[in-house]
C-alpha cells in the first residue's frame, strides 16, 4: 500500500458504482475519481439541488464522465426502497456500493421512521440499502461493498438493548456506536457472504481526520457559531484534504487483493497519510454481537437478506 494514490486506481470502464453522500467531501471525491477511471457513477444524495450541482461540477472536472443523480434519503426507509427500485429498473449490475454518507455528533433527533438520527442514517439506512441492492451485487462478478466507519468507533461498543438511545443520549457516544455498527455490519456481511460461497467483498474504510462539512454540521444546526468557527480553524490546522481522506475508500473499493472484513485507513496514527491496514476495536470482530445487530437491523428496517440464509 505504500504511497498508493488515486493514480493507482485500476481501469473502471464497464463498471457501475453507487456512492451515497456523493455531493460533497469524501463522497464527492470518491465519485469523481471512480468516474475519472471510467466507471458509471450514481450520485445517491438527499438533496436534489446539491446532487445535481455535484454532478455538473464533476463533469466539468472530468469531461465525458458518466454520472447520474438519483435521490436517496437514508433517514427515510421509503426513500431507500424507492432508490433501490429505481436502480433495479435502470441497471442490471452493481460493481461497487460505497456506503459513504453519514452524520456526526448531532443534537438528538429522529429519522422519518423514528430511529435515533445517527444510528438510523449511518447504520440502518445503509443496512437497508445494501440488502435491497444485494441481488445486483451477487449477480456481478468482482462486486464490493465498502462501508465508511471512523476511528471514533473506539469511543463505544453498541448497546444492543438501547440501539436508538431511548434511555440516554450523548451525541459523541451515539456517533461512536453508529460507527461500531458500521464495522459490525461489515464483519457479519462478510461472514454471511462467505457462508454461501459468494465472492462479493465486504470491506470497511475510514478517512482519518479529513476536512469536510461533517465536523461543523452539529454546531451549525444549533446555531453555535463560536464552536463552528473553532472547528473550522481546527480543520485547517490538523485536517487533511477530502482528496487525501478519500484514498482509503478508493483503495478498499478498487485495489487488487482487498480482503473481506478488512479495515483501511490512513497510515500515520489513523490520522493522515496513504492507505494502510487500520486498527479496530476487538468488539467490532465479535461474531455474536454482529449476529445480534444484524437480526435487530432486519427487524427494525423490515429488510431481510434472504439470499444469504442457509
XYZ file of C-alpha atoms in Angstrom:
310
model
C 0.000 0.000 0.000
C 2.977 2.330 0.455
C 2.404 5.580 -1.409
C -0.841 4.372 -3.011
C -2.809 7.246 -4.550
C -5.672 7.918 -6.946
C -3.471 7.381 -9.999
C -3.148 3.735 -8.909
C -6.882 3.049 -9.270
C -7.304 0.332 -11.926
C -9.396 0.999 -15.017
C -13.087 1.026 -14.081
C -14.563 1.029 -17.591
C -17.751 -1.018 -17.804
C -18.270 -0.925 -14.041
C -21.156 0.708 -12.178
C -20.830 2.328 -8.764
C -23.302 3.779 -6.270
C -21.827 6.354 -3.878
C -24.039 7.629 -1.067
C -23.484 11.197 0.094
C -21.654 11.974 -3.148
C -22.484 15.687 -3.277
C -19.568 16.806 -1.083
C -16.450 15.812 0.832
C -15.195 12.224 0.774
C -18.188 11.028 -1.226
C -17.722 13.593 -3.976
C -14.012 12.824 -4.348
C -14.747 9.086 -4.379
C -17.349 9.520 -7.122
C -15.094 11.822 -9.139
C -12.090 9.507 -9.080
C -14.142 6.429 -9.965
C -15.669 8.357 -12.872
C -12.239 9.562 -13.931
C -11.226 5.911 -14.306
C -14.256 5.138 -16.455
C -16.963 3.950 -14.048
C -20.635 4.833 -14.434
C -21.340 6.533 -11.093
C -24.710 7.082 -9.439
C -24.646 10.029 -7.039
C -27.037 8.956 -4.275
C -27.816 12.149 -2.351
C -30.676 13.509 -0.247
C -30.806 16.995 -1.775
C -31.788 17.183 -5.435
C -30.262 20.653 -5.799
C -26.925 19.661 -4.240
C -26.859 16.341 -6.052
C -27.397 17.923 -9.464
C -24.852 20.648 -8.687
C -22.312 17.983 -7.739
C -22.979 16.156 -10.981
C -22.428 19.312 -13.021
C -19.249 20.105 -11.096
C -17.930 16.583 -11.544
C -18.475 16.633 -15.304
C -16.717 19.998 -15.507
C -13.709 18.472 -13.712
C -13.835 15.168 -15.603
C -15.162 15.883 -19.121
C -17.002 12.887 -20.500
C -17.692 11.407 -17.073
C -20.739 9.147 -16.859
C -22.649 10.254 -13.759
C -26.284 10.341 -12.731
C -28.012 11.803 -9.692
C -30.688 9.680 -8.009
C -32.309 10.942 -4.830
C -31.702 8.927 -1.663
C -32.602 9.905 1.891
C -31.037 7.361 4.246
C -33.158 8.735 7.077
C -36.350 7.566 5.352
C -36.777 3.871 4.570
C -39.431 4.651 1.954
C -36.836 6.724 0.096
C -34.319 3.868 0.384
C -36.838 1.457 -1.148
C -37.644 3.911 -3.939
C -33.967 4.318 -4.748
C -33.395 0.553 -4.865
C -36.439 0.041 -7.103
C -35.269 2.784 -9.475
C -31.781 1.278 -9.594
C -33.096 -2.222 -10.283
C -35.225 -0.852 -13.142
C -32.334 1.039 -14.765
C -29.300 -1.202 -14.172
C -28.604 -4.924 -14.342
C -25.317 -4.920 -12.411
C -23.673 -3.252 -9.408
C -19.900 -3.464 -9.103
C -19.335 -1.041 -6.231
C -21.620 0.070 -3.425
C -19.917 2.785 -1.393
C -21.822 3.347 1.862
C -20.261 6.746 2.482
C -22.969 9.146 3.681
C -23.187 9.953 7.354
C -23.923 12.456 10.088
C -21.804 13.196 13.142
C -22.442 14.360 16.709
C -25.824 15.932 16.002
C -28.270 17.055 18.667
C -30.838 14.371 19.472
C -33.187 13.802 16.576
C -35.267 11.092 14.955
C -35.483 9.858 11.388
C -38.727 9.624 9.432
C -39.108 6.109 10.834
C -38.426 7.120 14.436
C -34.824 5.930 14.763
C -32.156 7.988 16.532
C -30.691 10.007 13.671
C -27.065 8.891 13.798
C -27.889 5.200 14.171
C -30.708 5.487 11.643
C -28.721 7.251 8.916
C -25.230 5.883 9.466
C -26.187 2.254 10.019
C -29.830 1.335 9.407
C -30.187 3.300 6.171
C -27.109 1.638 4.708
C -28.118 -1.772 6.056
C -31.452 -1.474 4.244
C -29.859 -0.115 1.065
C -27.293 -2.911 0.880
C -29.939 -5.553 1.461
C -32.216 -4.183 -1.238
C -29.335 -3.979 -3.739
C -27.961 -7.400 -2.776
C -29.332 -9.247 -5.849
C -27.457 -6.869 -8.173
C -24.269 -7.268 -6.129
C -24.489 -11.061 -6.066
C -25.030 -11.118 -9.819
C -21.938 -9.021 -10.600
C -18.507 -10.688 -10.708
C -15.956 -8.851 -8.568
C -18.536 -6.724 -6.723
C -17.585 -4.953 -3.497
C -19.419 -3.211 -0.668
C -17.342 -0.580 1.124
C -18.822 0.913 4.284
C -17.337 4.022 5.893
C -16.610 3.886 9.595
C -14.369 6.068 11.769
C -11.594 5.803 14.316
C -14.162 7.318 16.685
C -15.829 3.894 16.827
C -13.371 3.316 19.682
C -15.492 5.568 21.912
C -18.118 2.911 22.452
C -19.402 -0.529 21.639
C -23.073 -0.732 20.661
C -25.709 -1.179 23.358
C -27.937 -3.858 21.858
C -30.586 -3.081 24.482
C -30.749 0.629 23.564
C -29.830 0.962 19.890
C -31.949 4.089 19.481
C -30.640 5.926 22.559
C -34.026 5.971 24.255
C -32.623 5.772 27.794
C -29.827 8.298 27.385
C -28.357 10.352 24.550
C -24.784 11.576 24.393
C -24.004 12.754 20.889
C -20.398 11.547 20.636
C -21.153 8.184 22.233
C -24.079 7.779 19.829
C -21.786 8.618 16.916
C -19.155 6.140 18.108
C -21.803 3.437 18.442
C -23.066 4.085 14.913
C -19.519 3.714 13.599
C -19.073 0.496 15.591
C -22.314 -0.665 13.974
C -20.773 0.013 10.547
C -17.852 -2.277 11.373
C -20.035 -4.992 12.906
C -22.248 -4.852 9.812
C -19.214 -5.319 7.568
C -17.966 -8.182 9.744
C -21.293 -10.022 9.673
C -21.923 -9.301 5.980
C -18.502 -10.712 5.100
C -19.194 -13.796 7.223
C -22.575 -14.440 5.619
C -21.256 -13.919 2.103
C -18.505 -16.448 2.780
C -21.057 -18.944 4.122
C -22.878 -19.075 0.771
C -19.610 -19.099 -1.189
C -20.076 -15.622 -2.656
C -17.045 -13.738 -3.924
C -18.583 -10.329 -3.151
C -16.120 -8.489 -0.900
C -17.477 -6.551 2.082
C -14.818 -4.192 3.449
C -14.656 -1.051 5.583
C -12.629 2.151 5.454
C -12.208 5.421 7.297
C -10.743 8.778 6.226
C -8.797 9.708 9.341
C -9.128 13.417 10.076
C -10.319 14.879 6.794
C -11.589 18.420 6.403
C -15.230 18.193 5.326
C -18.538 19.761 6.377
C -19.251 16.738 8.594
C -17.459 18.223 11.599
C -19.355 21.527 11.627
C -22.878 20.230 10.926
C -23.919 19.766 14.558
C -22.730 23.202 15.684
C -24.366 24.799 12.640
C -27.703 23.114 13.366
C -27.701 24.533 16.894
C -26.513 27.986 15.876
C -23.285 27.691 17.901
C -21.258 29.990 15.678
C -18.265 30.175 18.012
C -17.938 26.402 18.152
C -18.374 26.182 14.400
C -15.581 28.706 13.911
C -13.222 26.819 16.250
C -13.892 23.572 14.392
C -13.161 25.276 11.078
C -9.823 26.520 12.433
C -9.001 23.021 13.732
C -9.823 21.567 10.339
C -7.410 23.919 8.622
C -4.616 23.242 11.100
C -4.949 19.489 11.657
C -7.115 18.023 8.921
C -6.045 16.545 5.625
C -7.913 17.315 2.420
C -11.012 15.462 1.266
C -8.899 14.212 -1.653
C -6.491 12.561 0.792
C -9.298 11.396 3.061
C -10.989 9.545 0.183
C -7.941 7.393 -0.574
C -8.740 4.601 1.947
C -12.233 4.285 0.455
C -10.882 4.203 -3.080
C -8.264 1.626 -2.086
C -10.847 -0.631 -0.436
C -13.099 -0.282 -3.483
C -10.582 -0.879 -6.259
C -7.175 -2.183 -5.190
C -6.387 -5.797 -6.064
C -6.383 -8.276 -3.201
C -8.560 -6.373 -0.701
C -9.746 -8.926 1.851
C -13.275 -9.368 3.218
C -13.809 -7.586 6.549
C -10.616 -5.561 6.130
C -10.469 -2.030 7.578
C -8.402 0.520 5.655
C -7.431 3.967 6.912
C -4.584 6.499 6.805
C -1.142 5.105 7.593
C 0.003 7.679 10.172
C -1.681 7.151 13.546
C -5.061 6.574 11.819
C -4.935 10.327 11.176
C -3.423 11.031 7.772
C -1.243 9.507 5.090
C -1.567 6.854 2.395
C -3.964 3.893 2.809
C -2.934 1.148 5.232
C -4.458 -1.582 7.369
C -6.152 0.147 10.290
C -6.544 -0.800 13.943
C -10.069 -1.618 15.104
C -11.566 -2.350 18.497
C -11.935 -6.026 19.325
C -15.670 -5.681 19.824
C -16.099 -4.974 16.100
C -14.942 -8.543 15.375
C -17.347 -10.254 17.767
C -19.469 -12.802 15.881
C -22.293 -12.852 18.429
C -22.542 -9.045 18.521
C -22.571 -8.922 14.730
C -25.320 -11.520 14.540
C -27.468 -9.785 17.176
C -27.091 -6.397 15.477
C -27.960 -7.992 12.126
C -31.132 -9.577 13.499
C -32.177 -6.322 15.183
C -31.479 -4.378 11.975
C -33.620 -6.733 9.909
C -36.455 -6.343 12.404
C -36.179 -2.537 12.569
C -35.915 -1.972 8.806
C -38.046 -4.831 7.516
C -35.254 -5.657 5.039
C -34.174 -9.293 5.125
C -31.141 -10.714 3.345
C -32.882 -13.880 2.172
C -30.152 -14.741 -0.368
C -27.630 -15.062 2.472
C -29.669 -17.507 4.535
C -28.594 -21.160 4.538
